[in-house]
């Protein structure tokens, strides 16, 4: 700031700000969690029609809108799909994405950038199964193409008075992120997924020691990978299954302490009673 | 983070005004790079603009989903940061409006929203308390003043950058900042006086 133009803050105010302003950022787990959600949302085309008149206009214009009305739900569905892909239905699925109820019966296919709708699996289809999917590269391809009007950004500051057009009516149509989609999205993530899926298969085959070796491989290769949290949760489950109860409990305690907002907390907590 | 930003030619923060992302020549922004370089900024700014802890994930995600759709719109702007802040403000205001209509989901007091099982040494606890004080003082400002104050005093952006981020005139930046500082100082003084009486 050009401080010569303005009064400076008092030393007391300055000290307060300087003392704490590195405290309200995200931690590593926060960054990874939101990134995972974002990657999954983009990969799955977590498509949400929005809650504002502007988004309706955008949808009507055929551009679709990923606006704020239901994004969080869309994002969560996307994450659930990703987690299911990562650690599998038997091991760690906290939310079966396909069973996630949509908030409204009406589904509106409002797609942000995905011209080709991906096949929507039957509700019971596990997200683990590979499915043909349009590959949309998030990281590898420069984002090109016509800009999509964003209702959030374009919307004028709306008056406080509620209006029907502004009612929050999130409508969600989810296309799950299959491992293949994710692979197209991010090769790193796909390598991570391979290891975690191996671990998950081993768990399904009741070979927890093998699962642990895959998890160790993941930990060596991607110590703070995007799926670190999934790996650690899966490790608790595998240790329990391997009857290494003390280790499992210790790890579970650490997991619960360090990841207070993990979606896997309940699973981890219940793993080794 | 800063190195990565420089490597891909994303202008960022103070002093970057001279680099402009050209329409054709400069590398396009990519979502992951923008995220990695700026998630901290978006996150803490969301908190400072009054987004409660339990809603910050959603708000940050929404911001970057908007970014994803609008990467092309960035062209020709001088700073990713100011662009992001403009998006954040709209997402925050949208978010707040929705929650107000739903019957006013009051933000949890920080003490309740705080991560439950983190062990806090005394010094850390003291700093947490100070952070809560800072947030409370920020919430005492109106939205316009708060935005200017946060960008100037916490992010150390220049006045022209703030004008760019908020879409307001330079003179308005100065007058709002002056008013915001005054209110902030007064509220802090009141707080300290109350503390001293205790």
Tab-separated table of N, CA, C and O in Angstrom, chain A residues 1-3 5-7 9-10 12-14 16-17 19-26 30-31 33-35 37-38 42 66 68-69 71-72 75-76 112-113 138-140 142-145 147-148 150-154 158 160 162 166-168 256-257 260-261 265, chain B residues 28 30-32 35-36 39-40 43-44 47-48 53 57-58 60-62 64-66 68-73 87 90-91 94 97-98 100-101 115-117 127-128 130-131 133-135 137 149 152-154 156-159 162 173-174 177-178 181 184-185 188:
chain	number	residue	atom	x	y	z
A	1	UNK	N	0.848	-1.196	0.000
A	1	UNK	CA	0.000	0.000	0.000
A	1	UNK	C	0.874	1.233	0.000
A	1	UNK	O	1.925	1.255	0.617
A	2	UNK	N	0.455	2.234	-0.635
A	2	UNK	CA	1.245	3.466	-0.618
A	2	UNK	C	0.969	4.179	0.683
A	2	UNK	O	0.042	4.963	0.793
A	3	UNK	N	1.776	3.863	1.628
A	3	UNK	CA	1.457	4.349	2.959
A	3	UNK	C	1.612	5.852	3.096
A	3	UNK	O	1.075	6.443	4.020
A	5	UNK	N	0.229	7.869	1.464
A	5	UNK	CA	-1.066	8.468	1.204
A	5	UNK	C	-2.037	8.299	2.366
A	5	UNK	O	-3.111	8.860	2.369
A	6	UNK	N	-1.679	7.439	3.258
A	6	UNK	CA	-2.634	7.114	4.295
A	6	UNK	C	-1.953	7.053	5.639
A	6	UNK	O	-0.760	6.852	5.725
A	7	UNK	N	-2.766	7.150	6.636
A	7	UNK	CA	-2.207	6.960	7.965
A	7	UNK	C	-1.817	5.513	8.148
A	7	UNK	O	-2.471	4.619	7.650
A	9	UNK	N	-1.265	2.139	10.423
A	9	UNK	CA	-1.896	1.538	11.591
A	9	UNK	C	-1.040	1.805	12.819
A	9	UNK	O	0.177	1.959	12.717
A	10	UNK	N	-1.675	1.781	13.954
A	10	UNK	CA	-0.915	1.915	15.196
A	10	UNK	C	-0.053	0.670	15.392
A	10	UNK	O	-0.358	-0.398	14.857
A	12	UNK	N	0.106	-1.212	17.896
A	12	UNK	CA	-0.655	-2.299	18.537
A	12	UNK	C	-1.457	-3.079	17.501
A	12	UNK	O	-1.485	-4.322	17.509
A	13	UNK	N	-2.096	-2.344	16.610
A	13	UNK	CA	-2.899	-3.016	15.591
A	13	UNK	C	-2.002	-3.798	14.643
A	13	UNK	O	-2.287	-4.943	14.265
A	14	UNK	N	-0.892	-3.169	14.287
A	14	UNK	CA	0.063	-3.832	13.400
A	14	UNK	C	0.571	-5.133	14.028
A	14	UNK	O	0.686	-6.167	13.374
A	16	UNK	N	-0.849	-6.987	16.315
A	16	UNK	CA	-1.895	-8.014	16.343
A	16	UNK	C	-1.970	-8.725	14.993
A	16	UNK	O	-1.977	-9.953	14.901
A	17	UNK	N	-2.001	-7.938	13.932
A	17	UNK	CA	-2.131	-8.518	12.591
A	17	UNK	C	-0.913	-9.379	12.259
A	17	UNK	O	-1.039	-10.522	11.815
A	19	UNK	N	1.110	-10.790	14.153
A	19	UNK	CA	1.281	-11.941	15.021
A	19	UNK	C	0.464	-13.138	14.542
A	19	UNK	O	0.872	-14.285	14.730
A	20	UNK	N	-0.667	-12.890	13.966
A	20	UNK	CA	-1.577	-14.024	13.713
A	20	UNK	C	-1.896	-14.252	12.237
A	20	UNK	O	-2.623	-15.172	11.912
A	21	UNK	N	-1.329	-13.446	11.372
A	21	UNK	CA	-1.871	-13.585	10.025
A	21	UNK	C	-1.368	-14.809	9.273
A	21	UNK	O	-1.847	-15.103	8.189
A	22	UNK	N	-0.453	-15.545	9.857
A	22	UNK	CA	-0.092	-16.825	9.236
A	22	UNK	C	-0.895	-17.975	9.827
A	22	UNK	O	-0.621	-19.140	9.558
A	23	UNK	N	-1.885	-17.646	10.643
A	23	UNK	CA	-2.606	-18.717	11.341
A	23	UNK	C	-3.900	-19.134	10.660
A	23	UNK	O	-4.438	-20.186	10.964
A	24	UNK	N	-4.425	-18.308	9.786
A	24	UNK	CA	-5.757	-18.655	9.291
A	24	UNK	C	-5.757	-19.219	7.872
A	24	UNK	O	-6.770	-19.247	7.206
A	25	UNK	N	-4.626	-19.713	7.472
A	25	UNK	CA	-4.580	-20.408	6.189
A	25	UNK	C	-4.882	-21.891	6.366
A	25	UNK	O	-5.079	-22.365	7.478
A	26	UNK	N	-4.924	-22.593	5.262
A	26	UNK	CA	-5.189	-24.035	5.335
A	26	UNK	C	-3.955	-24.813	5.752
A	26	UNK	O	-2.829	-24.381	5.506
A	30	UNK	N	-5.915	-29.766	4.700
A	30	UNK	CA	-6.980	-28.941	4.112
A	30	UNK	C	-6.750	-28.755	2.617
A	30	UNK	O	-7.661	-28.912	1.804
A	31	UNK	N	-5.516	-28.399	2.291
A	31	UNK	CA	-5.193	-28.180	0.867
A	31	UNK	C	-5.480	-29.430	0.052
A	31	UNK	O	-6.062	-29.376	-1.021
A	33	UNK	N	-7.378	-31.990	0.796
A	33	UNK	CA	-8.786	-32.377	0.766
A	33	UNK	C	-9.564	-31.573	-0.262
A	33	UNK	O	-10.320	-32.113	-1.066
A	34	UNK	N	-9.347	-30.262	-0.256
A	34	UNK	CA	-10.099	-29.425	-1.186
A	34	UNK	C	-9.636	-29.693	-2.619
A	34	UNK	O	-10.434	-29.713	-3.551
A	35	UNK	N	-8.354	-29.952	-2.777
A	35	UNK	CA	-7.862	-30.242	-4.122
A	35	UNK	C	-8.481	-31.530	-4.663
A	35	UNK	O	-8.886	-31.609	-5.814
A	37	UNK	N	-11.269	-32.739	-3.825
A	37	UNK	CA	-12.660	-32.460	-4.157
A	37	UNK	C	-12.761	-31.746	-5.503
A	37	UNK	O	-13.624	-32.047	-6.323
A	38	UNK	N	-11.855	-30.834	-5.699
A	38	UNK	CA	-11.886	-30.053	-6.939
A	38	UNK	C	-11.581	-30.939	-8.139
A	38	UNK	O	-12.283	-30.906	-9.155
A	42	UNK	N	-14.229	-31.716	-11.132
A	42	UNK	CA	-13.968	-31.410	-12.534
A	42	UNK	C	-13.962	-32.695	-13.354
A	42	UNK	O	-14.527	-32.773	-14.436
A	66	UNK	N	-22.084	-24.277	-13.319
A	66	UNK	CA	-21.621	-24.967	-12.120
A	66	UNK	C	-21.639	-23.931	-11.036
A	66	UNK	O	-20.615	-23.445	-10.630
A	68	UNK	N	-23.059	-21.869	-7.521
A	68	UNK	CA	-22.843	-22.139	-6.116
A	68	UNK	C	-23.970	-22.908	-5.469
A	68	UNK	O	-23.766	-23.513	-4.442
A	69	UNK	N	-25.127	-22.855	-6.048
A	69	UNK	CA	-26.274	-23.438	-5.366
A	69	UNK	C	-26.027	-24.841	-4.853
A	69	UNK	O	-26.351	-25.165	-3.729
A	71	UNK	N	-23.013	-26.657	-5.622
A	71	UNK	CA	-21.669	-27.119	-5.932
A	71	UNK	C	-21.111	-27.985	-4.822
A	71	UNK	O	-20.503	-29.002	-5.068
A	72	UNK	N	-21.383	-27.562	-3.609
A	72	UNK	CA	-20.745	-28.305	-2.538
A	72	UNK	C	-21.220	-29.749	-2.563
A	72	UNK	O	-20.445	-30.660	-2.375
A	75	UNK	N	-19.586	-31.399	-5.446
A	75	UNK	CA	-18.190	-31.665	-5.114
A	75	UNK	C	-18.095	-32.893	-4.218
A	75	UNK	O	-17.281	-33.765	-4.416
A	76	UNK	N	-18.964	-32.941	-3.254
A	76	UNK	CA	-18.892	-34.068	-2.341
A	76	UNK	C	-19.188	-35.366	-3.057
A	76	UNK	O	-18.576	-36.392	-2.804
A	112	UNK	N	-20.609	-27.934	-17.414
A	112	UNK	CA	-19.787	-26.741	-17.529
A	112	UNK	C	-18.934	-26.785	-18.792
A	112	UNK	O	-19.003	-25.910	-19.621
A	113	UNK	N	-18.134	-27.816	-18.911
A	113	UNK	CA	-17.225	-27.825	-20.025
A	113	UNK	C	-17.220	-29.168	-20.731
A	113	UNK	O	-16.408	-29.446	-21.565
A	138	UNK	N	-7.560	-32.231	-16.946
A	138	UNK	CA	-7.584	-31.013	-16.134
A	138	UNK	C	-6.210	-30.373	-16.102
A	138	UNK	O	-6.059	-29.200	-16.373
A	139	UNK	N	-5.233	-31.170	-15.764
A	139	UNK	CA	-3.922	-30.575	-15.583
A	139	UNK	C	-3.100	-30.568	-16.864
A	139	UNK	O	-2.241	-29.734	-17.047
A	140	UNK	N	-3.355	-31.538	-17.704
A	140	UNK	CA	-2.424	-31.702	-18.805
A	140	UNK	C	-2.772	-30.858	-20.017
A	140	UNK	O	-1.948	-30.616	-20.877
A	142	UNK	N	-4.036	-27.346	-21.520
A	142	UNK	CA	-4.378	-25.969	-21.202
A	142	UNK	C	-5.875	-25.775	-21.377
A	142	UNK	O	-6.467	-26.325	-22.314
A	143	UNK	N	-6.431	-25.070	-20.479
A	143	UNK	CA	-7.863	-24.865	-20.564
A	143	UNK	C	-8.143	-23.922	-21.716
A	143	UNK	O	-7.710	-22.779	-21.730
A	144	UNK	N	-8.843	-24.422	-22.655
A	144	UNK	CA	-9.135	-23.594	-23.813
A	144	UNK	C	-10.631	-23.571	-24.041
A	144	UNK	O	-11.401	-24.056	-23.256
A	145	UNK	N	-11.014	-23.028	-25.139
A	145	UNK	CA	-12.422	-23.044	-25.489
A	145	UNK	C	-13.127	-21.797	-25.012
A	145	UNK	O	-12.583	-20.976	-24.298
A	147	UNK	N	-15.162	-19.280	-23.086
A	147	UNK	CA	-15.431	-19.140	-21.663
A	147	UNK	C	-16.907	-19.378	-21.388
A	147	UNK	O	-17.767	-18.995	-22.170
A	148	UNK	N	-17.129	-20.059	-20.306
A	148	UNK	CA	-18.498	-20.304	-19.918
A	148	UNK	C	-18.902	-19.222	-18.931
A	148	UNK	O	-18.180	-18.946	-17.992
A	150	UNK	N	-20.163	-17.596	-15.937
A	150	UNK	CA	-20.331	-18.106	-14.587
A	150	UNK	C	-21.378	-17.296	-13.878
A	150	UNK	O	-21.264	-16.090	-13.752
A	151	UNK	N	-22.366	-17.979	-13.414
A	151	UNK	CA	-23.451	-17.247	-12.787
A	151	UNK	C	-22.970	-16.556	-11.534
A	151	UNK	O	-23.407	-15.469	-11.213
A	152	UNK	N	-22.068	-17.198	-10.842
A	152	UNK	CA	-21.628	-16.608	-9.583
A	152	UNK	C	-20.987	-15.260	-9.846
A	152	UNK	O	-21.225	-14.294	-9.143
A	153	UNK	N	-20.207	-15.248	-10.867
A	153	UNK	CA	-19.443	-14.047	-11.105
A	153	UNK	C	-20.276	-13.000	-11.825
A	153	UNK	O	-20.160	-11.817	-11.555
A	154	UNK	N	-21.120	-13.488	-12.687
A	154	UNK	CA	-21.880	-12.535	-13.472
A	154	UNK	C	-23.071	-11.980	-12.717
A	154	UNK	O	-23.581	-10.930	-13.047
A	158	UNK	N	-27.392	-9.366	-5.633
A	158	UNK	CA	-28.836	-9.465	-5.566
A	158	UNK	C	-29.358	-8.774	-4.311
A	158	UNK	O	-28.667	-8.724	-3.306
A	160	UNK	N	-31.615	-8.304	-0.972
A	160	UNK	CA	-31.847	-9.270	0.080
A	160	UNK	C	-33.209	-9.923	-0.040
A	160	UNK	O	-33.414	-11.035	0.423
A	162	UNK	N	-36.015	-12.046	-0.868
A	162	UNK	CA	-36.006	-13.319	-1.578
A	162	UNK	C	-36.884	-13.242	-2.810
A	162	UNK	O	-37.923	-12.586	-2.795
A	166	UNK	N	-34.367	-16.851	-7.090
A	166	UNK	CA	-33.130	-16.967	-6.341
A	166	UNK	C	-33.181	-18.059	-5.284
A	166	UNK	O	-32.221	-18.277	-4.567
A	167	UNK	N	-34.295	-18.723	-5.191
A	167	UNK	CA	-34.369	-19.793	-4.206
A	167	UNK	C	-33.247	-20.799	-4.429
A	167	UNK	O	-32.969	-21.173	-5.565
A	168	UNK	N	-32.644	-21.221	-3.373
A	168	UNK	CA	-31.594	-22.231	-3.541
A	168	UNK	C	-32.217	-23.578	-3.873
A	168	UNK	O	-32.800	-24.225	-3.034
A	256	UNK	N	-7.132	-39.540	13.854
A	256	UNK	CA	-8.272	-38.753	14.337
A	256	UNK	C	-7.814	-37.411	14.890
A	256	UNK	O	-8.515	-36.412	14.780
A	257	UNK	N	-6.609	-37.407	15.471
A	257	UNK	CA	-6.114	-36.148	16.029
A	257	UNK	C	-5.667	-35.197	14.930
A	257	UNK	O	-5.901	-33.990	15.000
A	260	UNK	N	-9.028	-33.773	11.762
A	260	UNK	CA	-10.319	-33.623	12.430
A	260	UNK	C	-11.494	-33.536	11.458
A	260	UNK	O	-12.624	-33.708	11.864
A	261	UNK	N	-11.205	-33.254	10.207
A	261	UNK	CA	-12.343	-33.085	9.294
A	261	UNK	C	-12.347	-34.135	8.200
A	261	UNK	O	-13.001	-33.977	7.181
A	265	UNK	N	-13.251	-40.393	9.196
A	265	UNK	CA	-13.109	-40.510	10.645
A	265	UNK	C	-13.954	-41.632	11.232
A	265	UNK	O	-13.481	-42.398	12.063
B	28	UNK	N	-1.119	-20.365	-21.023
B	28	UNK	CA	-2.420	-20.248	-20.391
B	28	UNK	C	-2.339	-20.701	-18.940
B	28	UNK	O	-1.529	-21.540	-18.585
B	30	UNK	N	-3.435	-22.761	-15.843
B	30	UNK	CA	-4.030	-24.077	-15.649
B	30	UNK	C	-4.561	-24.159	-14.239
B	30	UNK	O	-3.977	-23.628	-13.297
B	31	UNK	N	-5.671	-24.844	-14.130
B	31	UNK	CA	-6.382	-24.840	-12.852
B	31	UNK	C	-5.496	-25.311	-11.702
B	31	UNK	O	-5.471	-24.711	-10.639
B	32	UNK	N	-4.774	-26.390	-11.941
B	32	UNK	CA	-3.998	-26.923	-10.831
B	32	UNK	C	-2.920	-25.940	-10.379
B	32	UNK	O	-2.643	-25.807	-9.188
B	35	UNK	N	-4.529	-23.264	-8.458
B	35	UNK	CA	-4.896	-23.774	-7.134
B	35	UNK	C	-3.684	-23.850	-6.220
B	35	UNK	O	-3.684	-23.333	-5.105
B	36	UNK	N	-2.638	-24.505	-6.703
B	36	UNK	CA	-1.466	-24.689	-5.846
B	36	UNK	C	-0.872	-23.350	-5.414
B	36	UNK	O	-0.431	-23.189	-4.282
B	39	UNK	N	-4.260	-21.303	-3.279
B	39	UNK	CA	-5.287	-21.799	-2.366
B	39	UNK	C	-5.134	-21.190	-0.975
B	39	UNK	O	-6.129	-20.880	-0.310
B	40	UNK	N	-3.912	-20.967	-0.559
B	40	UNK	CA	-3.732	-20.378	0.775
B	40	UNK	C	-4.350	-18.987	0.837
B	40	UNK	O	-5.034	-18.637	1.798
B	43	UNK	N	-8.140	-19.271	0.790
B	43	UNK	CA	-8.624	-19.835	2.059
B	43	UNK	C	-8.620	-18.789	3.162
B	43	UNK	O	-9.625	-18.542	3.820
B	44	UNK	N	-7.457	-18.167	3.361
B	44	UNK	CA	-7.390	-17.221	4.490
B	44	UNK	C	-8.259	-15.999	4.206
B	44	UNK	O	-8.859	-15.436	5.122
B	47	UNK	N	-11.749	-16.810	5.218
B	47	UNK	CA	-11.929	-16.720	6.667
B	47	UNK	C	-12.022	-15.252	7.089
B	47	UNK	O	-12.841	-14.895	7.921
B	48	UNK	N	-11.172	-14.443	6.511
B	48	UNK	CA	-11.135	-13.039	6.933
B	48	UNK	C	-12.354	-12.271	6.463
B	48	UNK	O	-12.718	-11.257	7.056
B	53	UNK	N	-15.476	-21.435	9.746
B	53	UNK	CA	-14.578	-22.567	9.504
B	53	UNK	C	-15.273	-23.727	8.797
B	53	UNK	O	-14.728	-24.327	7.870
B	57	UNK	N	-14.357	-24.921	3.295
B	57	UNK	CA	-14.112	-25.903	2.227
B	57	UNK	C	-14.999	-25.619	1.020
B	57	UNK	O	-14.526	-25.564	-0.116
B	58	UNK	N	-16.259	-25.473	1.290
B	58	UNK	CA	-17.209	-25.283	0.197
B	58	UNK	C	-16.930	-24.001	-0.558
B	58	UNK	O	-16.968	-23.965	-1.790
B	60	UNK	N	-14.125	-22.310	-0.792
B	60	UNK	CA	-12.872	-22.389	-1.567
B	60	UNK	C	-13.087	-23.245	-2.825
B	60	UNK	O	-12.635	-22.900	-3.912
B	61	UNK	N	-13.784	-24.342	-2.670
B	61	UNK	CA	-14.078	-25.171	-3.844
B	61	UNK	C	-14.865	-24.392	-4.882
B	61	UNK	O	-14.580	-24.456	-6.080
B	62	UNK	N	-15.841	-23.655	-4.414
B	62	UNK	CA	-16.666	-22.902	-5.354
B	62	UNK	C	-15.832	-21.881	-6.107
B	62	UNK	O	-15.999	-21.689	-7.310
B	64	UNK	N	-12.714	-22.054	-6.893
B	64	UNK	CA	-11.867	-22.650	-7.922
B	64	UNK	C	-12.680	-23.314	-9.029
B	64	UNK	O	-12.188	-23.469	-10.141
B	65	UNK	N	-13.905	-23.664	-8.741
B	65	UNK	CA	-14.744	-24.137	-9.840
B	65	UNK	C	-15.090	-22.982	-10.778
B	65	UNK	O	-15.149	-23.146	-11.992
B	66	UNK	N	-15.330	-21.825	-10.187
B	66	UNK	CA	-15.536	-20.643	-11.036
B	66	UNK	C	-14.270	-20.361	-11.841
B	66	UNK	O	-14.319	-20.100	-13.047
B	68	UNK	N	-12.108	-22.457	-12.786
B	68	UNK	CA	-12.013	-23.479	-13.831
B	68	UNK	C	-12.810	-23.077	-15.073
B	68	UNK	O	-12.360	-23.233	-16.202
B	69	UNK	N	-13.997	-22.546	-14.827
B	69	UNK	CA	-14.828	-22.161	-15.963
B	69	UNK	C	-14.323	-20.914	-16.662
B	69	UNK	O	-14.620	-20.675	-17.809
B	70	UNK	N	-13.609	-20.115	-15.922
B	70	UNK	CA	-13.338	-18.771	-16.430
B	70	UNK	C	-11.864	-18.497	-16.656
B	70	UNK	O	-11.461	-17.336	-16.742
B	71	UNK	N	-11.092	-19.526	-16.766
B	71	UNK	CA	-9.652	-19.299	-16.927
B	71	UNK	C	-9.351	-18.382	-18.109
B	71	UNK	O	-8.462	-17.538	-18.048
B	72	UNK	N	-10.105	-18.553	-19.137
B	72	UNK	CA	-9.861	-17.726	-20.316
B	72	UNK	C	-10.134	-16.243	-20.046
B	72	UNK	O	-9.549	-15.376	-20.672
B	73	UNK	N	-11.032	-16.010	-19.137
B	73	UNK	CA	-11.378	-14.616	-18.852
B	73	UNK	C	-10.252	-13.877	-18.167
B	73	UNK	O	-10.276	-12.659	-18.064
B	87	UNK	N	-13.573	-12.899	-7.440
B	87	UNK	CA	-14.425	-14.092	-7.497
B	87	UNK	C	-14.843	-14.500	-6.092
B	87	UNK	O	-16.012	-14.799	-5.825
B	90	UNK	N	-17.715	-12.545	-4.570
B	90	UNK	CA	-19.044	-12.895	-5.074
B	90	UNK	C	-19.512	-14.232	-4.522
B	90	UNK	O	-20.682	-14.410	-4.188
B	91	UNK	N	-18.588	-15.176	-4.441
B	91	UNK	CA	-18.961	-16.482	-3.893
B	91	UNK	C	-19.376	-16.327	-2.428
B	91	UNK	O	-20.378	-16.898	-1.989
B	94	UNK	N	-22.772	-14.668	-2.180
B	94	UNK	CA	-23.784	-15.637	-2.592
B	94	UNK	C	-24.039	-16.657	-1.488
B	94	UNK	O	-25.177	-16.986	-1.153
B	97	UNK	N	-25.880	-15.120	1.415
B	97	UNK	CA	-27.280	-14.880	1.087
B	97	UNK	C	-28.069	-16.179	1.196
B	97	UNK	O	-29.159	-16.202	1.742
B	98	UNK	N	-27.502	-17.241	0.702
B	98	UNK	CA	-28.213	-18.522	0.759
B	98	UNK	C	-28.450	-18.943	2.192
B	98	UNK	O	-29.522	-19.401	2.542
B	100	UNK	N	-28.537	-17.067	4.826
B	100	UNK	CA	-29.463	-16.172	5.509
B	100	UNK	C	-30.894	-16.579	5.183
B	100	UNK	O	-31.755	-16.621	6.039
B	101	UNK	N	-31.120	-16.881	3.927
B	101	UNK	CA	-32.485	-17.257	3.552
B	101	UNK	C	-32.900	-18.577	4.166
B	101	UNK	O	-34.056	-18.807	4.431
B	115	UNK	N	-10.922	-26.922	15.502
B	115	UNK	CA	-10.661	-28.344	15.434
B	115	UNK	C	-10.615	-28.905	16.843
B	115	UNK	O	-9.912	-28.388	17.704
B	116	UNK	N	-11.358	-29.934	17.087
B	116	UNK	CA	-11.621	-30.344	18.455
B	116	UNK	C	-10.432	-30.966	19.183
B	116	UNK	O	-10.167	-30.629	20.310
B	117	UNK	N	-9.718	-31.839	18.523
B	117	UNK	CA	-8.762	-32.598	19.308
B	117	UNK	C	-7.313	-32.210	19.007
B	117	UNK	O	-6.424	-33.024	19.005
B	127	UNK	N	-2.213	-17.353	20.745
B	127	UNK	CA	-2.254	-16.832	19.378
B	127	UNK	C	-3.603	-17.101	18.720
B	127	UNK	O	-4.112	-16.292	17.965
B	128	UNK	N	-4.172	-18.272	19.025
B	128	UNK	CA	-5.512	-18.576	18.514
B	128	UNK	C	-6.513	-17.524	18.996
B	128	UNK	O	-7.370	-17.078	18.253
B	130	UNK	N	-5.853	-14.526	19.834
B	130	UNK	CA	-5.588	-13.280	19.117
B	130	UNK	C	-6.165	-13.331	17.707
B	130	UNK	O	-6.662	-12.337	17.193
B	131	UNK	N	-6.091	-14.503	17.089
B	131	UNK	CA	-6.656	-14.638	15.751
B	131	UNK	C	-8.168	-14.431	15.785
B	131	UNK	O	-8.741	-13.762	14.926
B	133	UNK	N	-9.712	-12.655	17.895
B	133	UNK	CA	-9.903	-11.217	18.078
B	133	UNK	C	-9.795	-10.489	16.741
B	133	UNK	O	-10.635	-9.654	16.404
B	134	UNK	N	-8.776	-10.841	15.981
B	134	UNK	CA	-8.614	-10.191	14.677
B	134	UNK	C	-9.855	-10.418	13.810
B	134	UNK	O	-10.395	-9.482	13.218
B	135	UNK	N	-10.327	-11.648	13.771
B	135	UNK	CA	-11.505	-11.932	12.957
B	135	UNK	C	-12.721	-11.167	13.468
B	135	UNK	O	-13.531	-10.662	12.691
B	137	UNK	N	-12.688	-8.328	15.009
B	137	UNK	CA	-12.531	-6.915	14.636
B	137	UNK	C	-12.847	-6.722	13.157
B	137	UNK	O	-13.482	-5.738	12.770
B	149	UNK	N	-9.508	-3.343	3.777
B	149	UNK	CA	-8.591	-3.493	4.913
B	149	UNK	C	-7.806	-4.802	4.822
B	149	UNK	O	-6.584	-4.831	5.023
B	152	UNK	N	-5.217	-4.584	2.046
B	152	UNK	CA	-4.136	-3.640	2.303
B	152	UNK	C	-3.280	-4.085	3.485
B	152	UNK	O	-2.060	-4.170	3.391
B	153	UNK	N	-3.927	-4.373	4.589
B	153	UNK	CA	-3.172	-4.562	5.823
B	153	UNK	C	-2.749	-6.003	6.059
B	153	UNK	O	-1.763	-6.254	6.736
B	154	UNK	N	-3.505	-6.951	5.541
B	154	UNK	CA	-3.122	-8.348	5.760
B	154	UNK	C	-2.416	-8.931	4.551
B	154	UNK	O	-1.551	-9.768	4.685
B	156	UNK	N	-1.115	-6.862	2.080
B	156	UNK	CA	-0.122	-5.877	1.642
B	156	UNK	C	-0.170	-5.616	0.138
B	156	UNK	O	0.863	-5.453	-0.505
B	157	UNK	N	-1.348	-5.629	-0.414
B	157	UNK	CA	-1.475	-5.247	-1.817
B	157	UNK	C	-1.378	-3.729	-1.932
B	157	UNK	O	-1.627	-2.996	-0.980
B	158	UNK	N	-1.026	-3.289	-3.118
B	158	UNK	CA	-0.972	-1.848	-3.349
B	158	UNK	C	-2.379	-1.318	-3.621
B	158	UNK	O	-3.285	-2.075	-3.973
B	159	UNK	N	-2.518	-0.018	-3.472
B	159	UNK	CA	-3.822	0.587	-3.701
B	159	UNK	C	-4.346	0.322	-5.115
B	159	UNK	O	-5.522	-0.008	-5.285
B	162	UNK	N	-5.699	-3.111	-5.227
B	162	UNK	CA	-6.968	-3.230	-4.509
B	162	UNK	C	-8.105	-2.667	-5.352
B	162	UNK	O	-9.186	-3.250	-5.444
B	173	UNK	N	-10.520	3.520	-2.729
B	173	UNK	CA	-9.658	2.643	-1.933
B	173	UNK	C	-9.091	3.417	-0.751
B	173	UNK	O	-9.162	2.977	0.399
B	174	UNK	N	-8.562	4.579	-1.062
B	174	UNK	CA	-7.933	5.361	0.011
B	174	UNK	C	-8.946	5.765	1.073
B	174	UNK	O	-8.679	5.653	2.274
B	177	UNK	N	-10.018	2.731	3.116
B	177	UNK	CA	-8.954	2.223	3.986
B	177	UNK	C	-8.789	3.127	5.204
B	177	UNK	O	-8.624	2.656	6.335
B	178	UNK	N	-8.854	4.418	4.954
B	178	UNK	CA	-8.719	5.345	6.068
B	178	UNK	C	-9.835	5.098	7.087
B	178	UNK	O	-9.594	4.987	8.294
B	181	UNK	N	-9.357	1.713	8.871
B	181	UNK	CA	-8.318	1.750	9.905
B	181	UNK	C	-8.825	2.407	11.175
B	181	UNK	O	-8.562	1.935	12.281
B	184	UNK	N	-11.200	0.088	12.921
B	184	UNK	CA	-10.457	-1.051	13.458
B	184	UNK	C	-9.705	-0.650	14.730
B	184	UNK	O	-9.752	-1.336	15.749
B	185	UNK	N	-9.031	0.480	14.650
B	185	UNK	CA	-8.266	0.960	15.804
B	185	UNK	C	-9.180	1.232	16.996
B	185	UNK	O	-8.852	0.883	18.136
B	188	UNK	N	-10.349	-2.005	18.478
B	188	UNK	CA	-9.255	-2.652	19.205
B	188	UNK	C	-9.030	-1.963	20.550
B	188	UNK	O	-8.845	-2.619	21.586
